[in-house]
Amino acid sequence: DAGITQSPRHKVTETGTPVTLRCHQTENHRYMYWYRQDPGHGLRLIHYSYGVKDTDKGEVSDGYSVSRSKTEDFLLTLESATSSQTSVYFCAISGSTSGAQGSPLHFGNGTRLTVT
Amino acid sequence: AQSVSQHNHHVILSEAASLELGCNYSYGGTVNLFWYVQYPGQHLQLLLKYFSGDPLVKGIKGFEAEFIKSKFSFNLRKPSVQWSDTAEYFCAGGTTYKYIFGTGTRLKVLA
């Protein structure tokens, strides 16, 4: 399995509180992604990064922000969590060290977030 | 808009039956296509990928998929399923490094 670590693995938080999820990779891959998985919706792209400090929005970016200050770390922040953000969040990485396009995604084990 | 759609949401088969899961994409130009599998409680794992070349792609665990450009399709097939194939299957596609997933197909294989 690709060297991807997500933390925390589980989190319960209250509506209105900020939450940060962390994704750490040891593969030196250029591209990193945050997806959320919900029944009936599959995986939906929240944000992605194509390099340090280079990020862009995905399909469902409202209410989320990201940061990538180092190649190995990609943080997802919910500024003010809502119940609709209860989900399983997956981090993924892609690409060789040369930044080749067209590489498949490799996923972390996910973070289960519950917003009460 | 770019999209990936999967037609079958739930499929139930008996062991040894043949499997075909549909996937259609909507992209212009060159597209990269993938099938992933997610076993209960686990993360997604890559089954197979298509970037270019031979439209018939073979993956792990006996799965294969055929890229038909004229139909914008990338259907997943397996000649004979096993109980251990019970899982959720996702088709994904994209250009360059931005990938969109279908809503998934839950496969249940009866022993």
JSON list of C-alpha atoms in Angstrom, two decimals:
[
{"chain": "A", "resi": 1, "resn": "ASP", "atom": "CA", "xyz": [0.00, 0.00, 0.00]},
{"chain": "A", "resi": 2, "resn": "ALA", "atom": "CA", "xyz": [1.07, 3.56, -0.71]},
{"chain": "A", "resi": 3, "resn": "GLY", "atom": "CA", "xyz": [2.50, 5.42, 2.28]},
{"chain": "A", "resi": 4, "resn": "ILE", "atom": "CA", "xyz": [-0.51, 7.54, 3.15]},
{"chain": "A", "resi": 5, "resn": "THR", "atom": "CA", "xyz": [-1.54, 8.29, 6.71]},
{"chain": "A", "resi": 6, "resn": "GLN", "atom": "CA", "xyz": [-4.73, 10.08, 7.62]},
{"chain": "A", "resi": 7, "resn": "SER", "atom": "CA", "xyz": [-5.34, 11.49, 11.06]},
{"chain": "A", "resi": 8, "resn": "PRO", "atom": "CA", "xyz": [-7.46, 11.28, 13.03]},
{"chain": "A", "resi": 9, "resn": "ARG", "atom": "CA", "xyz": [-9.18, 8.06, 11.96]},
{"chain": "A", "resi": 10, "resn": "HIS", "atom": "CA", "xyz": [-12.36, 8.96, 13.81]},
{"chain": "A", "resi": 11, "resn": "LYS", "atom": "CA", "xyz": [-13.66, 12.26, 15.12]},
{"chain": "A", "resi": 12, "resn": "VAL", "atom": "CA", "xyz": [-16.85, 13.47, 16.68]},
{"chain": "A", "resi": 13, "resn": "THR", "atom": "CA", "xyz": [-17.35, 17.20, 16.87]},
{"chain": "A", "resi": 14, "resn": "GLU", "atom": "CA", "xyz": [-20.11, 19.69, 17.50]},
{"chain": "A", "resi": 15, "resn": "THR", "atom": "CA", "xyz": [-21.79, 21.93, 14.97]},
{"chain": "A", "resi": 16, "resn": "GLY", "atom": "CA", "xyz": [-19.97, 25.23, 14.58]},
{"chain": "A", "resi": 17, "resn": "THR", "atom": "CA", "xyz": [-16.54, 24.05, 15.68]},
{"chain": "A", "resi": 18, "resn": "PRO", "atom": "CA", "xyz": [-13.50, 24.11, 13.39]},
{"chain": "A", "resi": 19, "resn": "VAL", "atom": "CA", "xyz": [-12.01, 20.78, 12.38]},
{"chain": "A", "resi": 20, "resn": "THR", "atom": "CA", "xyz": [-8.75, 19.96, 10.61]},
{"chain": "A", "resi": 21, "resn": "LEU", "atom": "CA", "xyz": [-8.00, 16.63, 9.01]},
{"chain": "A", "resi": 22, "resn": "ARG", "atom": "CA", "xyz": [-4.46, 15.73, 8.07]},
{"chain": "A", "resi": 23, "resn": "CYS", "atom": "CA", "xyz": [-3.06, 13.66, 5.25]},
{"chain": "A", "resi": 24, "resn": "HIS", "atom": "CA", "xyz": [0.59, 12.72, 5.27]},
{"chain": "A", "resi": 25, "resn": "GLN", "atom": "CA", "xyz": [2.39, 10.90, 2.44]},
{"chain": "A", "resi": 26, "resn": "THR", "atom": "CA", "xyz": [5.83, 9.39, 2.25]},
{"chain": "A", "resi": 27, "resn": "GLU", "atom": "CA", "xyz": [5.81, 8.82, -1.54]},
{"chain": "A", "resi": 28, "resn": "ASN", "atom": "CA", "xyz": [6.89, 12.30, -2.62]},
{"chain": "A", "resi": 29, "resn": "HIS", "atom": "CA", "xyz": [3.94, 12.42, -5.03]},
{"chain": "A", "resi": 30, "resn": "ARG", "atom": "CA", "xyz": [3.05, 15.75, -6.56]},
{"chain": "A", "resi": 31, "resn": "TYR", "atom": "CA", "xyz": [-0.73, 15.50, -6.50]},
{"chain": "A", "resi": 32, "resn": "MET", "atom": "CA", "xyz": [-2.90, 15.18, -3.42]},
{"chain": "A", "resi": 33, "resn": "TYR", "atom": "CA", "xyz": [-6.68, 15.08, -3.09]},
{"chain": "A", "resi": 34, "resn": "TRP", "atom": "CA", "xyz": [-9.47, 15.19, -0.56]},
{"chain": "A", "resi": 35, "resn": "TYR", "atom": "CA", "xyz": [-12.68, 13.29, -1.31]},
{"chain": "A", "resi": 36, "resn": "ARG", "atom": "CA", "xyz": [-15.75, 12.68, 0.78]},
{"chain": "A", "resi": 37, "resn": "GLN", "atom": "CA", "xyz": [-17.76, 9.47, 0.53]},
{"chain": "A", "resi": 38, "resn": "ASP", "atom": "CA", "xyz": [-21.47, 9.40, 1.21]},
{"chain": "A", "resi": 39, "resn": "PRO", "atom": "CA", "xyz": [-24.05, 6.68, 0.47]},
{"chain": "A", "resi": 40, "resn": "GLY", "atom": "CA", "xyz": [-25.63, 7.20, -2.93]},
{"chain": "A", "resi": 41, "resn": "HIS", "atom": "CA", "xyz": [-23.08, 9.82, -3.93]},
{"chain": "A", "resi": 42, "resn": "GLY", "atom": "CA", "xyz": [-19.92, 7.80, -4.31]},
{"chain": "A", "resi": 43, "resn": "LEU", "atom": "CA", "xyz": [-16.78, 9.84, -3.89]},
{"chain": "A", "resi": 44, "resn": "ARG", "atom": "CA", "xyz": [-16.90, 13.56, -4.49]},
{"chain": "A", "resi": 45, "resn": "LEU", "atom": "CA", "xyz": [-13.82, 15.70, -4.93]},
{"chain": "A", "resi": 46, "resn": "ILE", "atom": "CA", "xyz": [-13.51, 18.49, -2.38]},
{"chain": "A", "resi": 47, "resn": "HIS", "atom": "CA", "xyz": [-10.14, 20.05, -3.16]},
{"chain": "A", "resi": 48, "resn": "TYR", "atom": "CA", "xyz": [-6.92, 18.95, -4.75]},
{"chain": "A", "resi": 49, "resn": "SER", "atom": "CA", "xyz": [-3.34, 20.10, -4.88]},
{"chain": "A", "resi": 50, "resn": "TYR", "atom": "CA", "xyz": [-0.87, 19.98, -7.75]},
{"chain": "A", "resi": 51, "resn": "GLY", "atom": "CA", "xyz": [2.11, 21.20, -5.78]},
{"chain": "A", "resi": 52, "resn": "VAL", "atom": "CA", "xyz": [3.20, 23.03, -2.67]},
{"chain": "A", "resi": 53, "resn": "LYS", "atom": "CA", "xyz": [0.89, 26.00, -2.15]},
{"chain": "A", "resi": 54, "resn": "ASP", "atom": "CA", "xyz": [-0.97, 25.11, -5.37]},
{"chain": "A", "resi": 55, "resn": "THR", "atom": "CA", "xyz": [-4.54, 24.03, -4.75]},
{"chain": "A", "resi": 56, "resn": "ASP", "atom": "CA", "xyz": [-7.85, 24.14, -6.56]},
{"chain": "A", "resi": 57, "resn": "LYS", "atom": "CA", "xyz": [-11.51, 23.47, -5.88]},
{"chain": "A", "resi": 58, "resn": "GLY", "atom": "CA", "xyz": [-13.34, 20.28, -6.66]},
{"chain": "A", "resi": 59, "resn": "GLU", "atom": "CA", "xyz": [-17.04, 19.45, -6.97]},
{"chain": "A", "resi": 60, "resn": "VAL", "atom": "CA", "xyz": [-18.08, 20.16, -3.37]},
{"chain": "A", "resi": 61, "resn": "SER", "atom": "CA", "xyz": [-15.66, 22.72, -1.98]},
{"chain": "A", "resi": 62, "resn": "ASP", "atom": "CA", "xyz": [-18.12, 25.00, -0.14]},
{"chain": "A", "resi": 63, "resn": "GLY", "atom": "CA", "xyz": [-17.40, 25.02, 3.60]},
{"chain": "A", "resi": 64, "resn": "TYR", "atom": "CA", "xyz": [-13.94, 23.51, 3.17]},
{"chain": "A", "resi": 65, "resn": "SER", "atom": "CA", "xyz": [-10.46, 24.96, 2.83]},
{"chain": "A", "resi": 66, "resn": "VAL", "atom": "CA", "xyz": [-7.11, 23.28, 2.30]},
{"chain": "A", "resi": 67, "resn": "SER", "atom": "CA", "xyz": [-3.45, 24.03, 2.70]},
{"chain": "A", "resi": 68, "resn": "ARG", "atom": "CA", "xyz": [-0.28, 22.41, 1.48]},
{"chain": "A", "resi": 69, "resn": "SER", "atom": "CA", "xyz": [2.87, 23.95, 2.89]},
{"chain": "A", "resi": 70, "resn": "LYS", "atom": "CA", "xyz": [4.99, 20.84, 2.34]},
{"chain": "A", "resi": 71, "resn": "THR", "atom": "CA", "xyz": [4.96, 18.15, -0.32]},
{"chain": "A", "resi": 72, "resn": "GLU", "atom": "CA", "xyz": [4.08, 15.49, 2.21]},
{"chain": "A", "resi": 73, "resn": "ASP", "atom": "CA", "xyz": [1.19, 17.17, 4.04]},
{"chain": "A", "resi": 74, "resn": "PHE", "atom": "CA", "xyz": [-2.26, 18.19, 2.82]},
{"chain": "A", "resi": 75, "resn": "LEU", "atom": "CA", "xyz": [-4.66, 19.60, 5.39]},
{"chain": "A", "resi": 76, "resn": "LEU", "atom": "CA", "xyz": [-8.42, 19.84, 5.07]},
{"chain": "A", "resi": 77, "resn": "THR", "atom": "CA", "xyz": [-10.20, 22.34, 7.31]},
{"chain": "A", "resi": 78, "resn": "LEU", "atom": "CA", "xyz": [-13.87, 22.68, 8.04]},
{"chain": "A", "resi": 79, "resn": "GLU", "atom": "CA", "xyz": [-14.06, 26.25, 9.27]},
{"chain": "A", "resi": 80, "resn": "SER", "atom": "CA", "xyz": [-17.39, 25.77, 11.02]},
{"chain": "A", "resi": 81, "resn": "ALA", "atom": "CA", "xyz": [-18.59, 22.19, 10.90]},
{"chain": "A", "resi": 82, "resn": "THR", "atom": "CA", "xyz": [-22.19, 21.42, 9.97]},
{"chain": "A", "resi": 83, "resn": "SER", "atom": "CA", "xyz": [-24.17, 18.19, 10.20]},
{"chain": "A", "resi": 84, "resn": "SER", "atom": "CA", "xyz": [-24.13, 17.92, 6.40]},
{"chain": "A", "resi": 85, "resn": "GLN", "atom": "CA", "xyz": [-20.38, 17.47, 6.61]},
{"chain": "A", "resi": 86, "resn": "THR", "atom": "CA", "xyz": [-20.76, 14.21, 8.49]},
{"chain": "A", "resi": 87, "resn": "SER", "atom": "CA", "xyz": [-19.00, 11.83, 6.14]},
{"chain": "A", "resi": 88, "resn": "VAL", "atom": "CA", "xyz": [-16.01, 9.62, 5.52]},
{"chain": "A", "resi": 89, "resn": "TYR", "atom": "CA", "xyz": [-13.11, 11.64, 4.17]},
{"chain": "A", "resi": 90, "resn": "PHE", "atom": "CA", "xyz": [-10.46, 10.04, 2.01]},
{"chain": "A", "resi": 91, "resn": "CYS", "atom": "CA", "xyz": [-7.12, 11.47, 1.07]},
{"chain": "A", "resi": 92, "resn": "ALA", "atom": "CA", "xyz": [-5.52, 10.30, -2.17]},
{"chain": "A", "resi": 93, "resn": "ILE", "atom": "CA", "xyz": [-2.20, 10.83, -3.90]},
{"chain": "A", "resi": 94, "resn": "SER", "atom": "CA", "xyz": [-1.14, 10.52, -7.49]},
{"chain": "A", "resi": 95, "resn": "GLY", "atom": "CA", "xyz": [1.84, 10.90, -9.72]},
{"chain": "A", "resi": 96, "resn": "SER", "atom": "CA", "xyz": [5.44, 10.01, -9.77]},
{"chain": "A", "resi": 97, "resn": "THR", "atom": "CA", "xyz": [8.18, 12.20, -8.45]},
{"chain": "A", "resi": 98, "resn": "SER", "atom": "CA", "xyz": [8.48, 13.69, -11.92]},
{"chain": "A", "resi": 99, "resn": "GLY", "atom": "CA", "xyz": [4.84, 14.77, -11.81]},
{"chain": "A", "resi": 100, "resn": "ALA", "atom": "CA", "xyz": [3.66, 12.46, -14.58]},
{"chain": "A", "resi": 101, "resn": "GLN", "atom": "CA", "xyz": [0.07, 12.97, -15.54]},
{"chain": "A", "resi": 102, "resn": "GLY", "atom": "CA", "xyz": [-2.36, 10.14, -15.88]},
{"chain": "A", "resi": 103, "resn": "SER", "atom": "CA", "xyz": [-1.25, 8.22, -12.81]},
{"chain": "A", "resi": 104, "resn": "PRO", "atom": "CA", "xyz": [-3.89, 6.40, -10.77]},
{"chain": "A", "resi": 105, "resn": "LEU", "atom": "CA", "xyz": [-4.95, 7.53, -7.33]},
{"chain": "A", "resi": 106, "resn": "HIS", "atom": "CA", "xyz": [-3.83, 5.74, -4.19]},
{"chain": "A", "resi": 107, "resn": "PHE", "atom": "CA", "xyz": [-6.04, 6.18, -1.16]},
{"chain": "A", "resi": 108, "resn": "GLY", "atom": "CA", "xyz": [-5.54, 6.49, 2.54]},
{"chain": "A", "resi": 109, "resn": "ASN", "atom": "CA", "xyz": [-7.66, 4.58, 5.06]},
{"chain": "A", "resi": 110, "resn": "GLY", "atom": "CA", "xyz": [-10.12, 7.40, 5.58]},
{"chain": "A", "resi": 111, "resn": "THR", "atom": "CA", "xyz": [-11.34, 9.58, 8.44]},
{"chain": "A", "resi": 112, "resn": "ARG", "atom": "CA", "xyz": [-14.85, 9.09, 9.76]},
{"chain": "A", "resi": 113, "resn": "LEU", "atom": "CA", "xyz": [-16.18, 12.47, 10.87]},
{"chain": "A", "resi": 114, "resn": "THR", "atom": "CA", "xyz": [-19.41, 12.90, 12.77]},
{"chain": "A", "resi": 115, "resn": "VAL", "atom": "CA", "xyz": [-20.81, 16.37, 13.36]},
{"chain": "A", "resi": 116, "resn": "THR", "atom": "CA", "xyz": [-23.48, 16.45, 16.07]},
{"chain": "B", "resi": 1, "resn": "ALA", "atom": "CA", "xyz": [-19.58, 19.31, -17.64]},
{"chain": "B", "resi": 2, "resn": "GLN", "atom": "CA", "xyz": [-17.31, 16.38, -17.01]},
{"chain": "B", "resi": 3, "resn": "SER", "atom": "CA", "xyz": [-19.05, 13.42, -15.45]},
{"chain": "B", "resi": 4, "resn": "VAL", "atom": "CA", "xyz": [-18.86, 9.71, -14.81]},
{"chain": "B", "resi": 5, "resn": "SER", "atom": "CA", "xyz": [-22.02, 7.67, -14.42]},
{"chain": "B", "resi": 6, "resn": "GLN", "atom": "CA", "xyz": [-22.62, 4.11, -13.30]},
{"chain": "B", "resi": 7, "resn": "HIS", "atom": "CA", "xyz": [-25.90, 2.53, -14.31]},
{"chain": "B", "resi": 8, "resn": "ASN", "atom": "CA", "xyz": [-26.22, -0.27, -11.81]},
{"chain": "B", "resi": 9, "resn": "HIS", "atom": "CA", "xyz": [-26.48, 0.69, -8.17]},
{"chain": "B", "resi": 10, "resn": "HIS", "atom": "CA", "xyz": [-27.00, -2.79, -6.74]},
{"chain": "B", "resi": 11, "resn": "VAL", "atom": "CA", "xyz": [-26.18, -6.11, -8.36]},
{"chain": "B", "resi": 12, "resn": "ILE", "atom": "CA", "xyz": [-26.75, -9.56, -6.88]},
{"chain": "B", "resi": 13, "resn": "LEU", "atom": "CA", "xyz": [-25.18, -12.59, -8.52]},
{"chain": "B", "resi": 14, "resn": "SER", "atom": "CA", "xyz": [-24.58, -16.20, -7.70]},
{"chain": "B", "resi": 15, "resn": "GLU", "atom": "CA", "xyz": [-21.06, -17.56, -7.62]},
{"chain": "B", "resi": 16, "resn": "ALA", "atom": "CA", "xyz": [-19.69, -18.45, -11.07]},
{"chain": "B", "resi": 17, "resn": "ALA", "atom": "CA", "xyz": [-22.03, -16.02, -12.81]},
{"chain": "B", "resi": 18, "resn": "SER", "atom": "CA", "xyz": [-20.58, -13.51, -15.23]},
{"chain": "B", "resi": 19, "resn": "LEU", "atom": "CA", "xyz": [-20.37, -9.86, -14.30]},
{"chain": "B", "resi": 20, "resn": "GLU", "atom": "CA", "xyz": [-20.62, -6.69, -16.30]},
{"chain": "B", "resi": 21, "resn": "LEU", "atom": "CA", "xyz": [-20.86, -3.28, -14.64]},
{"chain": "B", "resi": 22, "resn": "GLY", "atom": "CA", "xyz": [-21.57, -0.26, -16.77]},
{"chain": "B", "resi": 23, "resn": "CYS", "atom": "CA", "xyz": [-19.68, 3.02, -16.74]},
{"chain": "B", "resi": 24, "resn": "ASN", "atom": "CA", "xyz": [-20.13, 5.99, -19.04]},
{"chain": "B", "resi": 25, "resn": "TYR", "atom": "CA", "xyz": [-18.08, 9.14, -19.07]},
{"chain": "B", "resi": 26, "resn": "SER", "atom": "CA", "xyz": [-18.53, 12.59, -20.47]},
{"chain": "B", "resi": 27, "resn": "TYR", "atom": "CA", "xyz": [-15.23, 14.19, -21.34]},
{"chain": "B", "resi": 28, "resn": "GLY", "atom": "CA", "xyz": [-13.73, 15.86, -24.33]},
{"chain": "B", "resi": 29, "resn": "GLY", "atom": "CA", "xyz": [-10.36, 14.84, -25.57]},
{"chain": "B", "resi": 30, "resn": "THR", "atom": "CA", "xyz": [-8.04, 12.33, -23.96]},
{"chain": "B", "resi": 31, "resn": "VAL", "atom": "CA", "xyz": [-9.43, 10.68, -20.86]},
{"chain": "B", "resi": 32, "resn": "ASN", "atom": "CA", "xyz": [-7.90, 8.44, -18.24]},
{"chain": "B", "resi": 33, "resn": "LEU", "atom": "CA", "xyz": [-10.26, 5.81, -16.85]},
{"chain": "B", "resi": 34, "resn": "PHE", "atom": "CA", "xyz": [-10.10, 3.59, -13.78]},
{"chain": "B", "resi": 35, "resn": "TRP", "atom": "CA", "xyz": [-12.03, 1.00, -11.86]},
{"chain": "B", "resi": 36, "resn": "TYR", "atom": "CA", "xyz": [-11.63, 0.79, -8.11]},
{"chain": "B", "resi": 37, "resn": "VAL", "atom": "CA", "xyz": [-12.96, -1.71, -5.58]},
{"chain": "B", "resi": 38, "resn": "GLN", "atom": "CA", "xyz": [-13.83, -1.06, -1.96]},
{"chain": "B", "resi": 39, "resn": "TYR", "atom": "CA", "xyz": [-14.27, -4.02, 0.37]},
{"chain": "B", "resi": 40, "resn": "PRO", "atom": "CA", "xyz": [-16.36, -3.43, 3.49]},
{"chain": "B", "resi": 41, "resn": "GLY", "atom": "CA", "xyz": [-14.59, -1.17, 5.94]},
{"chain": "B", "resi": 42, "resn": "GLN", "atom": "CA", "xyz": [-11.60, -0.62, 3.69]},
{"chain": "B", "resi": 43, "resn": "HIS", "atom": "CA", "xyz": [-10.24, 2.08, 1.42]},
{"chain": "B", "resi": 44, "resn": "LEU", "atom": "CA", "xyz": [-10.43, 2.04, -2.36]},
{"chain": "B", "resi": 45, "resn": "GLN", "atom": "CA", "xyz": [-8.03, -0.17, -4.24]},
{"chain": "B", "resi": 46, "resn": "LEU", "atom": "CA", "xyz": [-7.17, 0.08, -7.92]},
{"chain": "B", "resi": 47, "resn": "LEU", "atom": "CA", "xyz": [-8.49, -2.76, -10.08]},
{"chain": "B", "resi": 48, "resn": "LEU", "atom": "CA", "xyz": [-7.36, -1.53, -13.47]},
{"chain": "B", "resi": 49, "resn": "LYS", "atom": "CA", "xyz": [-6.57, 1.56, -15.47]},
{"chain": "B", "resi": 50, "resn": "TYR", "atom": "CA", "xyz": [-6.74, 2.80, -19.04]},
{"chain": "B", "resi": 51, "resn": "PHE", "atom": "CA", "xyz": [-4.62, 5.63, -20.37]},
{"chain": "B", "resi": 52, "resn": "SER", "atom": "CA", "xyz": [-4.20, 4.80, -24.06]},
{"chain": "B", "resi": 53, "resn": "GLY", "atom": "CA", "xyz": [-3.43, 1.91, -26.40]},
{"chain": "B", "resi": 54, "resn": "ASP", "atom": "CA", "xyz": [-5.20, -1.44, -26.31]},
{"chain": "B", "resi": 55, "resn": "PRO", "atom": "CA", "xyz": [-8.84, -0.74, -25.39]},
{"chain": "B", "resi": 56, "resn": "LEU", "atom": "CA", "xyz": [-9.13, -4.07, -23.57]},
{"chain": "B", "resi": 57, "resn": "VAL", "atom": "CA", "xyz": [-7.49, -3.67, -20.20]},
{"chain": "B", "resi": 58, "resn": "LYS", "atom": "CA", "xyz": [-6.79, -6.50, -17.79]},
{"chain": "B", "resi": 59, "resn": "GLY", "atom": "CA", "xyz": [-6.54, -5.87, -14.09]},
{"chain": "B", "resi": 60, "resn": "ILE", "atom": "CA", "xyz": [-6.10, -7.74, -10.87]},
{"chain": "B", "resi": 61, "resn": "LYS", "atom": "CA", "xyz": [-8.29, -10.57, -9.55]},
{"chain": "B", "resi": 62, "resn": "GLY", "atom": "CA", "xyz": [-9.42, -11.58, -13.06]},
{"chain": "B", "resi": 63, "resn": "PHE", "atom": "CA", "xyz": [-11.18, -8.33, -13.89]},
{"chain": "B", "resi": 64, "resn": "GLU", "atom": "CA", "xyz": [-11.03, -6.64, -17.26]},
{"chain": "B", "resi": 65, "resn": "ALA", "atom": "CA", "xyz": [-12.58, -3.57, -18.86]},
{"chain": "B", "resi": 66, "resn": "GLU", "atom": "CA", "xyz": [-13.14, -2.41, -22.40]},
{"chain": "B", "resi": 67, "resn": "PHE", "atom": "CA", "xyz": [-12.82, 1.19, -23.51]},
{"chain": "B", "resi": 68, "resn": "ILE", "atom": "CA", "xyz": [-15.29, 1.93, -26.31]},
{"chain": "B", "resi": 69, "resn": "LYS", "atom": "CA", "xyz": [-14.71, 5.48, -27.43]},
{"chain": "B", "resi": 70, "resn": "SER", "atom": "CA", "xyz": [-17.75, 5.65, -29.69]},
{"chain": "B", "resi": 71, "resn": "LYS", "atom": "CA", "xyz": [-20.02, 4.77, -26.79]},
{"chain": "B", "resi": 72, "resn": "PHE", "atom": "CA", "xyz": [-18.12, 6.75, -24.14]},
{"chain": "B", "resi": 73, "resn": "SER", "atom": "CA", "xyz": [-18.11, 3.56, -22.11]},
{"chain": "B", "resi": 74, "resn": "PHE", "atom": "CA", "xyz": [-15.66, 1.68, -19.91]},
{"chain": "B", "resi": 75, "resn": "ASN", "atom": "CA", "xyz": [-17.51, -1.37, -18.64]},
{"chain": "B", "resi": 76, "resn": "LEU", "atom": "CA", "xyz": [-16.03, -3.74, -16.09]},
{"chain": "B", "resi": 77, "resn": "ARG", "atom": "CA", "xyz": [-16.27, -7.48, -16.65]},
{"chain": "B", "resi": 78, "resn": "LYS", "atom": "CA", "xyz": [-15.41, -10.72, -14.94]},
{"chain": "B", "resi": 79, "resn": "PRO", "atom": "CA", "xyz": [-16.25, -14.12, -16.46]},
{"chain": "B", "resi": 80, "resn": "SER", "atom": "CA", "xyz": [-16.93, -15.89, -13.18]},
{"chain": "B", "resi": 81, "resn": "VAL", "atom": "CA", "xyz": [-17.45, -14.08, -9.88]},
{"chain": "B", "resi": 82, "resn": "GLN", "atom": "CA", "xyz": [-16.57, -15.41, -6.45]},
{"chain": "B", "resi": 83, "resn": "TRP", "atom": "CA", "xyz": [-18.11, -14.76, -3.05]},
{"chain": "B", "resi": 84, "resn": "SER", "atom": "CA", "xyz": [-14.99, -12.74, -2.21]},
{"chain": "B", "resi": 85, "resn": "ASP", "atom": "CA", "xyz": [-15.86, -10.24, -4.96]},
{"chain": "B", "resi": 86, "resn": "THR", "atom": "CA", "xyz": [-18.63, -8.87, -2.78]},
{"chain": "B", "resi": 87, "resn": "ALA", "atom": "CA", "xyz": [-17.72, -5.19, -2.57]},
{"chain": "B", "resi": 88, "resn": "GLU", "atom": "CA", "xyz": [-18.52, -1.77, -3.95]},
{"chain": "B", "resi": 89, "resn": "TYR", "atom": "CA", "xyz": [-17.07, -0.88, -7.34]},
{"chain": "B", "resi": 90, "resn": "PHE", "atom": "CA", "xyz": [-16.32, 2.63, -8.54]},
{"chain": "B", "resi": 91, "resn": "CYS", "atom": "CA", "xyz": [-15.57, 3.89, -12.00]},
{"chain": "B", "resi": 92, "resn": "ALA", "atom": "CA", "xyz": [-13.47, 7.05, -12.22]},
{"chain": "B", "resi": 93, "resn": "GLY", "atom": "CA", "xyz": [-12.28, 9.24, -15.02]},
{"chain": "B", "resi": 94, "resn": "GLY", "atom": "CA", "xyz": [-10.50, 12.43, -15.74]},
{"chain": "B", "resi": 95, "resn": "THR", "atom": "CA", "xyz": [-8.11, 14.37, -17.85]},
{"chain": "B", "resi": 96, "resn": "THR", "atom": "CA", "xyz": [-4.61, 14.90, -16.49]},
{"chain": "B", "resi": 97, "resn": "TYR", "atom": "CA", "xyz": [-4.77, 14.81, -12.70]},
{"chain": "B", "resi": 98, "resn": "LYS", "atom": "CA", "xyz": [-8.35, 15.77, -11.79]},
{"chain": "B", "resi": 99, "resn": "TYR", "atom": "CA", "xyz": [-10.51, 12.69, -11.34]},
{"chain": "B", "resi": 100, "resn": "ILE", "atom": "CA", "xyz": [-14.25, 12.31, -10.92]},
{"chain": "B", "resi": 101, "resn": "PHE", "atom": "CA", "xyz": [-15.93, 9.19, -9.53]},
{"chain": "B", "resi": 102, "resn": "GLY", "atom": "CA", "xyz": [-19.21, 7.54, -10.32]},
{"chain": "B", "resi": 103, "resn": "THR", "atom": "CA", "xyz": [-21.71, 6.83, -7.56]},
{"chain": "B", "resi": 104, "resn": "GLY", "atom": "CA", "xyz": [-20.65, 3.22, -7.22]},
{"chain": "B", "resi": 105, "resn": "THR", "atom": "CA", "xyz": [-22.19, -0.23, -7.68]},
{"chain": "B", "resi": 106, "resn": "ARG", "atom": "CA", "xyz": [-22.70, -2.53, -4.74]},
{"chain": "B", "resi": 107, "resn": "LEU", "atom": "CA", "xyz": [-22.10, -6.12, -5.77]},
{"chain": "B", "resi": 108, "resn": "LYS", "atom": "CA", "xyz": [-23.26, -9.00, -3.63]},
{"chain": "B", "resi": 109, "resn": "VAL", "atom": "CA", "xyz": [-22.21, -12.49, -4.61]},
{"chain": "B", "resi": 110, "resn": "LEU", "atom": "CA", "xyz": [-24.23, -15.33, -3.14]},
{"chain": "B", "resi": 111, "resn": "ALA", "atom": "CA", "xyz": [-22.32, -18.46, -2.22]}
]
